[in-house]
Short mmCIF file of C-alpha atoms and ligand atoms in Angstrom, two decimals:
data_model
loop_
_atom_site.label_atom_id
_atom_site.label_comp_id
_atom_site.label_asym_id
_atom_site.label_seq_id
_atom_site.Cartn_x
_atom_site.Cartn_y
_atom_site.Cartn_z
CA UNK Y 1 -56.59 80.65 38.54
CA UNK Y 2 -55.33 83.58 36.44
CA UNK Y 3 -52.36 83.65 37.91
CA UNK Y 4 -51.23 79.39 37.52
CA UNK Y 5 -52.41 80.24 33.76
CA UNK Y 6 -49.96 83.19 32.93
CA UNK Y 7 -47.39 81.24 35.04
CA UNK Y 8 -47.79 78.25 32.36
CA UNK Y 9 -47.45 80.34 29.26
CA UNK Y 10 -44.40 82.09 30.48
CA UNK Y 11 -42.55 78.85 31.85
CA UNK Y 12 -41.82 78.35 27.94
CA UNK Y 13 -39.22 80.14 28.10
CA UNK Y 14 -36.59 79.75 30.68
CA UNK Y 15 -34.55 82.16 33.03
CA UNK Y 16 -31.76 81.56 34.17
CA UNK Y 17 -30.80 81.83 37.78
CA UNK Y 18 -27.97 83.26 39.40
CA UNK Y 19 -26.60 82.90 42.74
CA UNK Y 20 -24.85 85.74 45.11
CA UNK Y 21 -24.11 84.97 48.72
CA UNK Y 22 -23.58 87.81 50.43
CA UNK Y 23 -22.38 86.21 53.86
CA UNK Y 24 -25.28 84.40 54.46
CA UNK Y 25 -24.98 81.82 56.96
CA UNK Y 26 -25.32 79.56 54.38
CA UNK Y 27 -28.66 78.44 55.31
CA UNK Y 28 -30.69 80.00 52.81
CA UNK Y 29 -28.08 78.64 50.32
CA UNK Y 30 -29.14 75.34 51.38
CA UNK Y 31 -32.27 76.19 50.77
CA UNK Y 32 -31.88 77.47 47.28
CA UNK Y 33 -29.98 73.94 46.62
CA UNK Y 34 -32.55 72.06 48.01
CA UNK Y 35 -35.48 73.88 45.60
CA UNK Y 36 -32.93 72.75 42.47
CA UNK Y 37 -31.45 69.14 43.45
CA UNK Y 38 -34.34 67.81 45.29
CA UNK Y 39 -37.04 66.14 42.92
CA UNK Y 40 -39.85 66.79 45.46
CA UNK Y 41 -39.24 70.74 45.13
CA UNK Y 42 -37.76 70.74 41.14
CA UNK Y 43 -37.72 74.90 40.29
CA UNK Y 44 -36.75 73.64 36.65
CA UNK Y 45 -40.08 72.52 35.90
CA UNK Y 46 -40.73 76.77 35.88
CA UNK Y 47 -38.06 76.06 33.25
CA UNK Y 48 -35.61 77.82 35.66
CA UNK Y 49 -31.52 76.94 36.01
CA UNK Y 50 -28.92 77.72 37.61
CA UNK Y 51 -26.00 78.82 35.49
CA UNK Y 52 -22.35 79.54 36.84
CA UNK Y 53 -21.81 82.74 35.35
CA UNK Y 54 -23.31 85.96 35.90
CA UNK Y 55 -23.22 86.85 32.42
CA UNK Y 56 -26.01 84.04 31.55
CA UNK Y 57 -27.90 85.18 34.23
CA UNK Y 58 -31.91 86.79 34.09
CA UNK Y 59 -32.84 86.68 37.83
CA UNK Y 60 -30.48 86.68 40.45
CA UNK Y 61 -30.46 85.74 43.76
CA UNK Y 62 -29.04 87.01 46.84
CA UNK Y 63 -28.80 85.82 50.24
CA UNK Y 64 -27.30 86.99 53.21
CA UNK Y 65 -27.16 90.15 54.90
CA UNK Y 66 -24.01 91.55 52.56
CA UNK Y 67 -20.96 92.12 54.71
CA UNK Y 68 -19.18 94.95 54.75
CA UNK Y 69 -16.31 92.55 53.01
CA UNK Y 70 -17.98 91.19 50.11
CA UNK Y 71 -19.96 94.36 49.28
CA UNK Y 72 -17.17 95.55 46.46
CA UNK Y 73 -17.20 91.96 45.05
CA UNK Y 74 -21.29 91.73 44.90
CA UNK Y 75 -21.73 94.52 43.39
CA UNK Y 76 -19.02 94.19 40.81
CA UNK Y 77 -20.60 90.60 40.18
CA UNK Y 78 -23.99 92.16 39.96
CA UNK Y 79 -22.98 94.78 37.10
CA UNK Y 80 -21.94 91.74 35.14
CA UNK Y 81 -24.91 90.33 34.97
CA UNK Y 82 -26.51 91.62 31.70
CA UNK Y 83 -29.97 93.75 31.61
CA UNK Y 84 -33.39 93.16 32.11
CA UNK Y 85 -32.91 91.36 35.64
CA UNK Y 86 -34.93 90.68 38.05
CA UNK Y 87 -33.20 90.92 41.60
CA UNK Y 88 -34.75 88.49 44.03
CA UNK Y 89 -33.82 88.82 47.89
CA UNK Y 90 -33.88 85.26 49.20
CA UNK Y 91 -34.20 85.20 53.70
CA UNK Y 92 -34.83 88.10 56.21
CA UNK Y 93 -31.13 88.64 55.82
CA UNK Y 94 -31.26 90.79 52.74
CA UNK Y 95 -34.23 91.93 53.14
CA UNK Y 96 -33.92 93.73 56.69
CA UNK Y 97 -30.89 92.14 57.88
CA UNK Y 98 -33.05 89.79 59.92
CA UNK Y 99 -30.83 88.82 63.15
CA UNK Y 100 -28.47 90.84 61.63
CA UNK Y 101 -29.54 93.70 62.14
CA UNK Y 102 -28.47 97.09 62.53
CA UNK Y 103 -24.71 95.34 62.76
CA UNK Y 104 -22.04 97.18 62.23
CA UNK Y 105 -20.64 94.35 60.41
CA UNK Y 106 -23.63 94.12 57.58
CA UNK Y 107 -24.67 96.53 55.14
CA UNK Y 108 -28.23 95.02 55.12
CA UNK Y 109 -31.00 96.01 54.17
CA UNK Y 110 -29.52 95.31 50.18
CA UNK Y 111 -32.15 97.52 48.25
CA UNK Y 112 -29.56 100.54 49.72
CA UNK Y 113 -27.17 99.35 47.06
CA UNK Y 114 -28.99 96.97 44.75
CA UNK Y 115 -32.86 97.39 43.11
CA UNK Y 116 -35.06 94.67 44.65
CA UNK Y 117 -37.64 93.36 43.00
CA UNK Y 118 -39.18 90.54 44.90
CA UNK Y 119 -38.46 89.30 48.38
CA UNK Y 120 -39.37 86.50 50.16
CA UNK Y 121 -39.03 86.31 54.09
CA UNK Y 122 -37.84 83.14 56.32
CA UNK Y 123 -34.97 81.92 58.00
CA UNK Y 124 -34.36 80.19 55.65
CA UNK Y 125 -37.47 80.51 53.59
CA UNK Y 126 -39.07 77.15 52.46
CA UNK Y 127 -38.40 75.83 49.08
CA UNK Y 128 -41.75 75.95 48.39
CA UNK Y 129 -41.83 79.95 49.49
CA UNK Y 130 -38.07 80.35 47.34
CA UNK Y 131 -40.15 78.76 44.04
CA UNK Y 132 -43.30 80.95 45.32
CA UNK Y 133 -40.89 83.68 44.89
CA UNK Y 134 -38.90 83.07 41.61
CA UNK Y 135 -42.56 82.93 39.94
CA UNK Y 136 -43.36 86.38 40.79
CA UNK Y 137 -39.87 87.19 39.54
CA UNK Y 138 -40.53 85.55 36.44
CA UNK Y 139 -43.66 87.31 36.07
CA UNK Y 140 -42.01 90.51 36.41
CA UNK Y 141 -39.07 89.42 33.65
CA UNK Y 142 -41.59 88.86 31.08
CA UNK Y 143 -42.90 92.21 31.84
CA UNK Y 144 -39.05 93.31 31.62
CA UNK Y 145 -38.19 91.73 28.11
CA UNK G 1 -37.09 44.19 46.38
CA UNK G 2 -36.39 43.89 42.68
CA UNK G 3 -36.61 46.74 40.07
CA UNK G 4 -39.69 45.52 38.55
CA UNK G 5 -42.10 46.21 41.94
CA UNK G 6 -40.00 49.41 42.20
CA UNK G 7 -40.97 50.90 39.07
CA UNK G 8 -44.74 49.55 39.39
CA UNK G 9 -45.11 51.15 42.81
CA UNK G 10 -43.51 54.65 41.15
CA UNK G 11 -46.05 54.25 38.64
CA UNK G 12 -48.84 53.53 41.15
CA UNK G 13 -47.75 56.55 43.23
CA UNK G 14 -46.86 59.13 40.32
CA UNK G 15 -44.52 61.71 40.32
CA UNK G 16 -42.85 62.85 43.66
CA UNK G 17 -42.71 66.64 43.19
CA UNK G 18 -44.85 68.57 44.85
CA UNK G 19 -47.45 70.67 42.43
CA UNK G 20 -46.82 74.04 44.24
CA UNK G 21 -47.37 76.34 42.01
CA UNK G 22 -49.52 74.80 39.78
CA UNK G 23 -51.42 73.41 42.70
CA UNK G 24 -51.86 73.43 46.31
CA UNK G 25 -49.02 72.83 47.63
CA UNK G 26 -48.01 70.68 50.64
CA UNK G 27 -47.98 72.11 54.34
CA UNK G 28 -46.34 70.11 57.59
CA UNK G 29 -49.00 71.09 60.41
CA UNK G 30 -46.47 72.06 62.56
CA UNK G 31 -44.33 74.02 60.52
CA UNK G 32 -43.41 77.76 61.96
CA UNK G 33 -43.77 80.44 60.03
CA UNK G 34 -45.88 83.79 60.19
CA UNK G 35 -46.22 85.32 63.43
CA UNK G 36 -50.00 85.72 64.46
CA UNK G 37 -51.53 87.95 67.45
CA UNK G 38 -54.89 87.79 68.68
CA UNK G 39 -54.99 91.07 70.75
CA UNK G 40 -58.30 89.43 73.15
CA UNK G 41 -55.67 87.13 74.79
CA UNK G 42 -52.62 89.42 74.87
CA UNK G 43 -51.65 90.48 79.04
CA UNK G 44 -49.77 93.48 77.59
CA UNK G 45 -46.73 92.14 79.19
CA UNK G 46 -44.62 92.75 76.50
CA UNK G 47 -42.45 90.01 77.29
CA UNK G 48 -42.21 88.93 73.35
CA UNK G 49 -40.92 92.42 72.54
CA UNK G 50 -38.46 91.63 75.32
CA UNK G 51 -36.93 88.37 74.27
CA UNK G 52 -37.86 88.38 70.26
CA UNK G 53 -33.79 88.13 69.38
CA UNK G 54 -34.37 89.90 65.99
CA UNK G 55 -36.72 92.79 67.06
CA UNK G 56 -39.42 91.74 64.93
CA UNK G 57 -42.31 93.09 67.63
CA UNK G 58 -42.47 96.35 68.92
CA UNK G 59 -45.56 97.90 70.96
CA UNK G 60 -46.35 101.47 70.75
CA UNK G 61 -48.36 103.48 73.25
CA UNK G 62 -50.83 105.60 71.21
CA UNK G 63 -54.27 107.20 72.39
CA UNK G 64 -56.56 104.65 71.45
CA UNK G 65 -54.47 101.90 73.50
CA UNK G 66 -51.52 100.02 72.49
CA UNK G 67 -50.68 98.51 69.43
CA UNK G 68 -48.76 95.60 68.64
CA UNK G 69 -46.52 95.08 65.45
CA UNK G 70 -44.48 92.20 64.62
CA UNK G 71 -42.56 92.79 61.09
CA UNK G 72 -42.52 89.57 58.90
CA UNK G 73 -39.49 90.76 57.01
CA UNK G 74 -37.02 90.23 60.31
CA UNK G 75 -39.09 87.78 62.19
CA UNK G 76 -36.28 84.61 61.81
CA UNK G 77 -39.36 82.23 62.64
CA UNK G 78 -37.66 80.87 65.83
CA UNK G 79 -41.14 80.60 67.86
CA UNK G 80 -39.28 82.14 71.12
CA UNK G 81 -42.21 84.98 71.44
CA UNK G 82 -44.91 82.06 71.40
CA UNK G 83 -43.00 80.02 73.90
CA UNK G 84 -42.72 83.01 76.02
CA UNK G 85 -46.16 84.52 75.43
CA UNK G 86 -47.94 83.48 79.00
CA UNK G 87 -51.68 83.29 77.15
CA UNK G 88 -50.09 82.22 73.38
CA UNK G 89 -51.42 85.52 72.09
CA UNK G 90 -48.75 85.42 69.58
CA UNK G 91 -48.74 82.26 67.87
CA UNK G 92 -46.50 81.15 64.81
CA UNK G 93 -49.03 79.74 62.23
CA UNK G 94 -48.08 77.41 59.39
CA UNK G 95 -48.47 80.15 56.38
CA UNK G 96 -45.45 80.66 54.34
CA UNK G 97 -47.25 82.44 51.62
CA UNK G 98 -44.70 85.64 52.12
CA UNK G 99 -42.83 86.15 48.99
CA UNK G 100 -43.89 89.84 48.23
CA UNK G 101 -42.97 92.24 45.78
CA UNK G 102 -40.63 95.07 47.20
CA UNK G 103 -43.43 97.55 46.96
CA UNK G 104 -45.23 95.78 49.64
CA UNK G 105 -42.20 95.37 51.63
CA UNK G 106 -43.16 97.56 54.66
CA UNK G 107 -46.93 96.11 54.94
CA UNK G 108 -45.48 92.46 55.39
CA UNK G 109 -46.87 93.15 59.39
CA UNK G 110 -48.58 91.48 61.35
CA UNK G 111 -50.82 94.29 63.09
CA UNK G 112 -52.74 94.78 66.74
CA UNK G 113 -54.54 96.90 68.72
CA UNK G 114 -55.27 96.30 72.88
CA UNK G 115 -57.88 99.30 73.24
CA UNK G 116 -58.00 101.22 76.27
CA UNK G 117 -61.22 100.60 78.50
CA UNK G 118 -62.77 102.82 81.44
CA UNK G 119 -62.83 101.03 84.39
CA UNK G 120 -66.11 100.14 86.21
CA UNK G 121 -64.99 100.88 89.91
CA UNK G 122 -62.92 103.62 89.86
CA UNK G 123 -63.48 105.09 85.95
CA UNK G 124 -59.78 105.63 84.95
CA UNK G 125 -58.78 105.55 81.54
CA UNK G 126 -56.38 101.56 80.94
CA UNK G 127 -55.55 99.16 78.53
CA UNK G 128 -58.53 96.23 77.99
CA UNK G 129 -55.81 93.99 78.72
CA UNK G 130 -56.51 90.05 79.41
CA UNK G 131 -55.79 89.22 83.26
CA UNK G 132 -53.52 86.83 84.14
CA UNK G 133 -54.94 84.90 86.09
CA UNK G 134 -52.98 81.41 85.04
CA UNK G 135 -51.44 81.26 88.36
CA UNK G 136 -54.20 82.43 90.65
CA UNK G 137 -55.54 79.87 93.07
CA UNK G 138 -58.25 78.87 93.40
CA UNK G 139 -59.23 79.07 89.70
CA UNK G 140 -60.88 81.85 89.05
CA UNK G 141 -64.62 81.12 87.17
CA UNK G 142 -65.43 83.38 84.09
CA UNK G 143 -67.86 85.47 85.17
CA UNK G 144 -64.86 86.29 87.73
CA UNK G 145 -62.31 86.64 84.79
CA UNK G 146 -64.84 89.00 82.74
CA UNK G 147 -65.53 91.35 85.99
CA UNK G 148 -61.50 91.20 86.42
CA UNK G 149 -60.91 92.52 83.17
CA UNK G 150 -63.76 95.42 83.20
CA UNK G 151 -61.01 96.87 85.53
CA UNK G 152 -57.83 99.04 85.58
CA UNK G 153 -54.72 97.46 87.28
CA UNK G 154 -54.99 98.79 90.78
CA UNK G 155 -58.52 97.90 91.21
CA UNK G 156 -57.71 94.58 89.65
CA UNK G 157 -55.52 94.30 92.63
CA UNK G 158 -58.03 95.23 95.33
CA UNK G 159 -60.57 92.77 93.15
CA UNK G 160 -57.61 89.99 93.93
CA UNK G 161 -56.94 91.29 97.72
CA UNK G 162 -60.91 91.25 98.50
CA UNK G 163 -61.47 87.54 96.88
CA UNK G 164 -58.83 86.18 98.86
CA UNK G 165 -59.91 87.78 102.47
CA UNK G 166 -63.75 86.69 102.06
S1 SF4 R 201 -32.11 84.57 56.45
FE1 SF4 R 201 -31.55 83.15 58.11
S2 SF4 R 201 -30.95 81.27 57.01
FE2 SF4 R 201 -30.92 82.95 55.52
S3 SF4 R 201 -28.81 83.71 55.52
FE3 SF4 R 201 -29.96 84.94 56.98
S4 SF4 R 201 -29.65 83.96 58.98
FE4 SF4 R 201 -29.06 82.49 57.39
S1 SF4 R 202 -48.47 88.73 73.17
FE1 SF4 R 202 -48.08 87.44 74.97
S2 SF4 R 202 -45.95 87.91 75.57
FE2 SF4 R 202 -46.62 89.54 74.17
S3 SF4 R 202 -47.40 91.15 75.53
FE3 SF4 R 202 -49.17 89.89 74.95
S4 SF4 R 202 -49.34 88.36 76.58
FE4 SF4 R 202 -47.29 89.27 76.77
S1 SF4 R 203 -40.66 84.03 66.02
FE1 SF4 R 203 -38.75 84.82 66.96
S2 SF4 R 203 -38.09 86.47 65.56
FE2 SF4 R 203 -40.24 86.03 65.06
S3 SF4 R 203 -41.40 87.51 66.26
FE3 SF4 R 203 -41.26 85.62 67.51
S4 SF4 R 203 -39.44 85.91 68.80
FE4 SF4 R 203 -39.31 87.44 67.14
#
């Protein structure tokens, strides 16, 4: 496979991954912790990790349907983070605003105020669908650099 | 047990991580994710555009029939269309495989059609819908079931009315 070959040359270097909830119910944040902490799932062997400030960050992540309430403070926290990134829109919530939707509460989908690159559907997607996911995004960051 | 078996039985078994994605990765049978539809089977009740809680299905009249959509992108995987589906037409399947890239955002669907049919009694124009004929008794046989089906809604009725008088 093509594609499992790229993915091994580019895994030499490593993105960083950055985290924006955007009111999610906290399920696809779960989620994202479980493809991280849990050895069976392990996104660092893509040479991924999670970093605490958006100013380290290459590919960010953002779940939840983004609430009218932390709209100002996600997209002030996504101007921080430093060009090329690679936006990835983890759940249905961002995506389309899944249950969410058409809310008056949510300003879902996201790509209205941020650009999406890659988005993977569930509630909550599977790990194994989030690393599915942060491998296309990497894909597309090489391309970026 | 002692730390000596432990670490021969880790080295026995290898590394826990799964492979995925430098390998096939590993599915639970029963897991629910993508929505399927098999439009042979579907009653054209649309009782799973009725109760889907995040309006992930939608039917739409159009000339050649009806067609059925379900959107992956706002389906929340809760299986409530299957368990209301009377024939399981809509099924949720174990495929995850749905990370796309936002270009392909609005072909994530899962896509339909129930043609339209002429019926063989009276020769109006309706939907090649599957009877339902779960709660019909007696059990109906299949040749039954096909001739049902060859028909519109009203003559399926009379078909019905007919079998039960003889
Ligand atoms: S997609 Fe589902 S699990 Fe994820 S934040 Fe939305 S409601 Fe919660
Ligand atoms: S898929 Fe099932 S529930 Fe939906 S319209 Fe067809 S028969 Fe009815
Ligand atoms: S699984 Fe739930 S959300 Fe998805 S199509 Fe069926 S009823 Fe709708």
């Amino acid at each position: 496979m093509t594609f499992i070959n790229k993915l091994k040359d580019f895994a030499v270097k490593s993105p960083w991954l950055y985290r924006i909830n955007g009111g999610s119910c906290n399920g696809c944040d779960v989620e994202l912790a479980t493809t991280a902490c849990i050895p069976r799932y392990d996104v660092e062997r893509l040479g991924c990790q999670y970093c605490g400030s958006p100013r380290h960050a290459d590919i960010v992540l953002i779940t939840g349907p983004l609430t009218r309430r932390v709209l100002d403070a996600a997209r002030r926290v996504y101007d921080e983070i430093p060009d090329p990134k690679v936006t990835v829109a983890v759940g249905v919530c961002p995506i389309s605003g899944g249950i969410f939707r058409e809310s008056y509460a949510v300003c879902a989908p996201i790509d209205q105020y941020f650009p999406v690159d890659v988005n993977v559907p569930g509630c909550p997607p599977r790990p194994q669908a989030i690393i599915e996911g942060v491998a296309k995004a990497i894909a597309i960051w090489r391309q970026r650099l | 047990m002692n730390f000596l078996t432990l670490f021969a039985r880790n080295l026995w078994h290898g590394p826990y991580t799964d492979v995925f994605p430098f390998g096939p990765a590993t599915t639970p049978e029963h897991l629910r994710a993508r929505i399927t539809f098999d439009p042979k089977q579907c009653e054209g009740c649309r009782l799973c555009e009725k109760v889907c809680p995040a309006g992930a299905i939608r039917f739409t009249r159009t000339p050649g029939g009806m067609t059925f959509d379900c959107w992956h992108a706002t389906c929340v995987f809760c299986g409530t269309c299957e368990f209301y589906c009377p024939t399981k037409a809509v099924k949720q399947s174990n495929d995850w495989h749905l990370a796309h890239e936002q270009g392909e955002k609005y072909a994530q669907v899962e896509h339909g059609l129930i043609p339209n049919q002429i019926c063989v009694e009276c020769g109006a124009k309706a939907l090649d819908t599957s009877p339902a004929v779960s709660h019909i008794k007696p059990p109906l046989s299949e040749t039954e079931v096909s001739e049902l089906r060859a028909r519109c809604p009203k003559c399926r009725n009379k078909y019905l009315r007919s079998r039960k008088t003889s």
